[in-house]
Coordinates of C-alpha atoms and ligand atoms in Angstrom, one line a residue:
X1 CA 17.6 0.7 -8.6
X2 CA 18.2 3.6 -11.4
X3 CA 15.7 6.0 -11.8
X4 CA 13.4 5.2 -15.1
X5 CA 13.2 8.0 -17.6
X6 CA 9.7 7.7 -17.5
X7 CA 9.4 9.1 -14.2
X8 CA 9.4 13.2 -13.5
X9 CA 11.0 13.6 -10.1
X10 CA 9.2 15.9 -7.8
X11 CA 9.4 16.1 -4.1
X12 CA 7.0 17.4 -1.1
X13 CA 2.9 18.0 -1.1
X14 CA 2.0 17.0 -4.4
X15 CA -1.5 15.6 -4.5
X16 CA -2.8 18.8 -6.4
X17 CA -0.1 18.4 -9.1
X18 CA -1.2 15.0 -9.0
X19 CA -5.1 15.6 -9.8
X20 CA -3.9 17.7 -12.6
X21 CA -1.4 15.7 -14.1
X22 CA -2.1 13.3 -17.4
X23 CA -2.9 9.5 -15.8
X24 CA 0.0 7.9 -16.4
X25 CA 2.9 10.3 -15.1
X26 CA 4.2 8.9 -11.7
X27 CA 6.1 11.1 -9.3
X28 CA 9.0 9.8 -7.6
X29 CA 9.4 12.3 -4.6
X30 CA 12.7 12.0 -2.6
X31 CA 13.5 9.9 -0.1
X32 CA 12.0 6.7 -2.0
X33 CA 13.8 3.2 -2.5
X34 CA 16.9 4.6 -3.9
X35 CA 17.1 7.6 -1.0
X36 CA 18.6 5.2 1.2
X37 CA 17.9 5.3 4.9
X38 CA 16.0 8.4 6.2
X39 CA 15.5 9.2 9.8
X40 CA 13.2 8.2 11.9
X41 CA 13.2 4.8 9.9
X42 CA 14.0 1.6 11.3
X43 CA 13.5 -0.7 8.2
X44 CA 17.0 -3.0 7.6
X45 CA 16.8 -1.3 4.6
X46 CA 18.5 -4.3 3.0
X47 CA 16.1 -6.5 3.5
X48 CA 13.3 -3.8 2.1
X49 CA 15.3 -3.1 -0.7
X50 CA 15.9 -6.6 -2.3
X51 CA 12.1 -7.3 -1.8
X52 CA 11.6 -4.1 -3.9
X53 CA 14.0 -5.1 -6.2
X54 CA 12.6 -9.0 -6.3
X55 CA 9.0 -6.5 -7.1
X56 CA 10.7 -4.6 -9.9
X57 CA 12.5 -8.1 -11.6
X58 CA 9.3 -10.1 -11.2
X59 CA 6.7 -7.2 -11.4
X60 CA 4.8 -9.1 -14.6
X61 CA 4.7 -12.9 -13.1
X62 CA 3.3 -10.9 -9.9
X63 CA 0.9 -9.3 -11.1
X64 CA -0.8 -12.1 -13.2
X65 CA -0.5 -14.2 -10.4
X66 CA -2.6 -12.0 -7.9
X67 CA -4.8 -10.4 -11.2
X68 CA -7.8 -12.6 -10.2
X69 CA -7.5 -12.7 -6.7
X70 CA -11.0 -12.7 -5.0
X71 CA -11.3 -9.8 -2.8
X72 CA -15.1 -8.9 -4.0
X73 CA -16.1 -9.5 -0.2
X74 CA -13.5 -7.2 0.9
X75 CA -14.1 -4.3 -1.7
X76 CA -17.7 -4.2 -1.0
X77 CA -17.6 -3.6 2.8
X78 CA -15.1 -1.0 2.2
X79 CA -17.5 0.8 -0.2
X80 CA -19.8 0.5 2.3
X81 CA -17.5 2.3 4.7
X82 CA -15.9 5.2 2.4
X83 CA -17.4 8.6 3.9
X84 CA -19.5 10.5 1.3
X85 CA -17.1 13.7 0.2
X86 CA -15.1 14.7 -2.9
X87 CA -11.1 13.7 -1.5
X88 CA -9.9 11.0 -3.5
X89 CA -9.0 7.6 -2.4
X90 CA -5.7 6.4 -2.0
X91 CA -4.3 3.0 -2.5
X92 CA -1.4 2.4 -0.2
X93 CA 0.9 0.0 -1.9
X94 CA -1.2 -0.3 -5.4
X95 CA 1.3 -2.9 -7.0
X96 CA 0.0 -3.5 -10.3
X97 CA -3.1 -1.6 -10.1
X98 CA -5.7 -4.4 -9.7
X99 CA -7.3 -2.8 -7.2
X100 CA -7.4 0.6 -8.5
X101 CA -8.7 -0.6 -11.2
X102 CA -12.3 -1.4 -9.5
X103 CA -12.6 0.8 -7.2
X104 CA -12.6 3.5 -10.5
X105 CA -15.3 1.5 -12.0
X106 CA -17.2 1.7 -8.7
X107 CA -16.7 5.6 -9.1
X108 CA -13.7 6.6 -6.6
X109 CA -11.3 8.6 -7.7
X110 CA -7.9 6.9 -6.9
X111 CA -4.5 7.8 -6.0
X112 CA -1.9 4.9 -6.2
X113 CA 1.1 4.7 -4.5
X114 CA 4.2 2.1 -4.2
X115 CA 7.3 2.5 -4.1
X116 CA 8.2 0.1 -6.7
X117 CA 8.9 1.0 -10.0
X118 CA 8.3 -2.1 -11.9
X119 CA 4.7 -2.7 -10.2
X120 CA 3.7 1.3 -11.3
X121 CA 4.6 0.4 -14.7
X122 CA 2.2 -2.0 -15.2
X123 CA -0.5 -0.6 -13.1
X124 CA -0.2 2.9 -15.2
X125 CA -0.7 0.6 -17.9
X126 CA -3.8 -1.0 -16.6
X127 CA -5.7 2.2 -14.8
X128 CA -6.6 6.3 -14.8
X129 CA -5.4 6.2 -11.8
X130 CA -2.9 8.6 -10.6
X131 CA 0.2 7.2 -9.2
X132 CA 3.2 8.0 -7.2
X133 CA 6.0 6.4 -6.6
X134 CA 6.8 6.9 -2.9
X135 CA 7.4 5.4 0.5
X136 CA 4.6 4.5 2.7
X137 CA 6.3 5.5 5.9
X138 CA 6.8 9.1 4.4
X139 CA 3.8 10.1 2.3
X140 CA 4.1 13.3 0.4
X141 CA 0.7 14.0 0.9
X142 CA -1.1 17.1 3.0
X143 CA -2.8 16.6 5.8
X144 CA -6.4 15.2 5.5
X145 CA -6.5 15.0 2.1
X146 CA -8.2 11.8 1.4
X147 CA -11.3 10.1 2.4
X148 CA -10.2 6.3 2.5
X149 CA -7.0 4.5 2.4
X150 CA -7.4 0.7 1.0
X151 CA -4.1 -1.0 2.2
X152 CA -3.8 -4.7 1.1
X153 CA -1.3 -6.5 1.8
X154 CA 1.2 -3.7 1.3
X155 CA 2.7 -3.9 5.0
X156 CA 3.7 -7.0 4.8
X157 CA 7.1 -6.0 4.0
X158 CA 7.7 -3.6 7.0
X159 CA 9.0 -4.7 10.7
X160 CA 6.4 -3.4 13.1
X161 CA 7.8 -0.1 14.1
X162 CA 8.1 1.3 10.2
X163 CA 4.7 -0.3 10.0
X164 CA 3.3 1.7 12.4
X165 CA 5.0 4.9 11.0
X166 CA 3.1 4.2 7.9
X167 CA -0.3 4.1 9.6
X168 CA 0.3 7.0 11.3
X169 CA 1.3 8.2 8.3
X170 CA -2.3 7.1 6.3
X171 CA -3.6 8.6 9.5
X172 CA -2.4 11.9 8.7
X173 CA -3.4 12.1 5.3
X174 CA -7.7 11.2 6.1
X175 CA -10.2 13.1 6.9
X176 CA -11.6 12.6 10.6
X177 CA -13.8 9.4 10.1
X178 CA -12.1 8.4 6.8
X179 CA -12.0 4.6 6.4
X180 CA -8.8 2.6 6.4
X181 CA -8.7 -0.4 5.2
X182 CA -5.6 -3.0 6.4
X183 CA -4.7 -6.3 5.0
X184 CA -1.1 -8.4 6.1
X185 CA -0.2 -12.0 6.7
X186 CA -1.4 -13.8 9.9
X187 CA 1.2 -15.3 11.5
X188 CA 4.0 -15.1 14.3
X189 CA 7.7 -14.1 13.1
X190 CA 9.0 -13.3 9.8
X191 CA 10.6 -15.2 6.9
X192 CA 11.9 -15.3 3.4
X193 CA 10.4 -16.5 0.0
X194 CA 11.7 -16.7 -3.1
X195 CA 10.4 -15.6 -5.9
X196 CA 10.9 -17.7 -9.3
X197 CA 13.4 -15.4 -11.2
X198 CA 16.0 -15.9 -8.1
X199 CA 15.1 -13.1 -5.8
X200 CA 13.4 -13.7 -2.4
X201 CA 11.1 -11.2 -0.7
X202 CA 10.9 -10.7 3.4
X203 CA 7.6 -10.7 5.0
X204 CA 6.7 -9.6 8.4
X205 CA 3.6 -11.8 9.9
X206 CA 1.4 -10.0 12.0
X207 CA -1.4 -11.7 15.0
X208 CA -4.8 -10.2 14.9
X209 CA -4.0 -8.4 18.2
X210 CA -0.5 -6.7 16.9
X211 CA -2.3 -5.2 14.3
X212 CA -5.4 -4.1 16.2
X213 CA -3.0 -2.1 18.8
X214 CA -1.1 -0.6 16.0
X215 CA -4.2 0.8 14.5
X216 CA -5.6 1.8 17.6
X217 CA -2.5 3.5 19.0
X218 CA -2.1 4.8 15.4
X219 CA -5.4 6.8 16.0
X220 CA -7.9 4.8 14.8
X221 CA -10.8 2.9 16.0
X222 CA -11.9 -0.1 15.0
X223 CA -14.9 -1.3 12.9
X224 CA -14.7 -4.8 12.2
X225 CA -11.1 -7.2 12.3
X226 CA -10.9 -10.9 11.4
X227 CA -8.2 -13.9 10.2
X228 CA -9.4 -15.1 7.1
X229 CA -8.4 -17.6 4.5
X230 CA -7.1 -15.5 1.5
X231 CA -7.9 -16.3 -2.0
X232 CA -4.8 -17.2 -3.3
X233 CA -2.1 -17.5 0.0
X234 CA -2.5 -18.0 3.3
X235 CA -4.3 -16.6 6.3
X236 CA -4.8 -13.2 6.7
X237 CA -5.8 -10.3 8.9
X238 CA -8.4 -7.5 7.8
X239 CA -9.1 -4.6 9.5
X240 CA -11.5 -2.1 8.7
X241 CA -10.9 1.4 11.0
X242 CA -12.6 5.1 11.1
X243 CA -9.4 7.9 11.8
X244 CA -11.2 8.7 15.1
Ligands
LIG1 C1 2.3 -8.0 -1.7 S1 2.3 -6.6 -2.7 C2 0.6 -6.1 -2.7 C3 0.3 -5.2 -3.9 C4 -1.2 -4.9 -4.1 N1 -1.7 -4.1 -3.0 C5 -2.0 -6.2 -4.2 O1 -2.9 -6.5 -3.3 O2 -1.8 -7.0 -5.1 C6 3.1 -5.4 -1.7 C7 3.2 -4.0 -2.4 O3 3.5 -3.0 -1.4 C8 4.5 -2.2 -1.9 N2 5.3 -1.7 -0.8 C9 5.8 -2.4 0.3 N3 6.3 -1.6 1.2 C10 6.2 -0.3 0.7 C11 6.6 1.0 1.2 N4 7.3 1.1 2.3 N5 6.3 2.0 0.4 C12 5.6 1.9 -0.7 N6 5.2 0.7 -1.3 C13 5.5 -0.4 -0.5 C14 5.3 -3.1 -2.8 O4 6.1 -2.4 -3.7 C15 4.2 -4.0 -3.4 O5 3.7 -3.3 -4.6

């Protein structure tokens, strides 16, 4: 993946420089898809990587097939759980912005972050909010700098263990008692779709249980966790969690 002109590459804690920045410059700190594999990670980053790339090739068909997806339920118990405060909100694997979107018209101030450069296109296109391009697993945020993470469906694409680094990573980055929201596939195993321009993207599935330990051990607690029917695909599980 080249690096799009469009991008001003930066690298460590830039959340300030963020907040400041016009909406639609997007960071791309080191280490991100094209850094290759980084330590501590234990991603095949082969499979990661062509499910990025499948993102960046089909970024437009994905997003206006998930545009309309119905996750009003969802967005108003997290509103319900974001602790009062002035930290932004960060959405952890933003895609196209969809999400970002409402939650600015519900008055957060958002952060969006993905590592794919395709999806950040269109979401600078479709929201204020600021966006980074960056790894999940890696954030280059500070410590406790945001008051809610809103996570959906964006560890789908992670084996357990780079999973979990990311949580602990979103961990990091709240306030004690900031909100987390989690949303992956339900399911046993892993497998392979394709995508309709030729690509194919890997998903990890997750049982309700996996994903509760994860977040526990992570150092959350729990607030609420179910299997659900999603709007457009499949079962999935949604976790809502305080950073204890
Ligand atoms: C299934 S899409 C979900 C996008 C959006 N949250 C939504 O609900 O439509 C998965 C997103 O997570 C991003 N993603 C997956 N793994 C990531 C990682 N390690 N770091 C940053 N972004 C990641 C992908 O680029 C993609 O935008």
């Amino acid at each position: 993946m080249g690096r799009s002109p469009w991008l001003n590459a930066v690298s460590g804690k830039l959340l300030s420089r963020l907040l400041a920045r016009p909406a639609e410059t997007v960071y791309l700190p080191e280490g991100s898809a094209e850094g290759g594999r980084r330590p501590g990670l234990t991603l095949d980053d082969s499979a990661f990587l062509e499910t990025i790339r499948s993102y960046d090739v089909s970024a437009q068909e994905y997003a206006d097939r998930f545009a309309d997806a119905d996750l009003r339920a969802l967005y108003q118990r997290f509103l319900t759980l974001v602790p009062p405060g002035d930290e932004p909100v960060l959405d952890a694997g933003c895609g196209s912005g969809r999400d970002c979107e409402l939650f600015i018209l519900s008055g957060l101030r958002m952060i969006g972050a993905d590592i794919s450069a395709g999806l950040l296109k269109l979401a600078a296109q479709r929201t204020n909010a600021k966006l980074a391009q960056c790894d999940l697993r890696l954030l280059p945020f500070e410590e406790q700098c945001f008051r809610a993470v809103w996570s959906c469906a964006s560890l789908v694409h992670l084996g357990h263990q780079d999973a979990e680094n990311a949580v602990r990573e979103f961990c990091r980055v709240l306030i004690p008692g900031g909100t987390l929201f989690l949303a992956v596939r339900h399911g046993a195993g892993q497998e392979w779709r394709s995508d309709s321009k030729g690509g194919r993207r890997w998903f990890q599935l997750y049982e309700r249980r996996t994903l509760e330990e994860m977040v526990t051990l992570s150092g959350f607690g729990i607030v609420e966790s179910e299997v659900a029917e999603g709007s457009v695909v499949g079962q999935w599980v949604n976790i809502f969690a305080k950073k204890a």
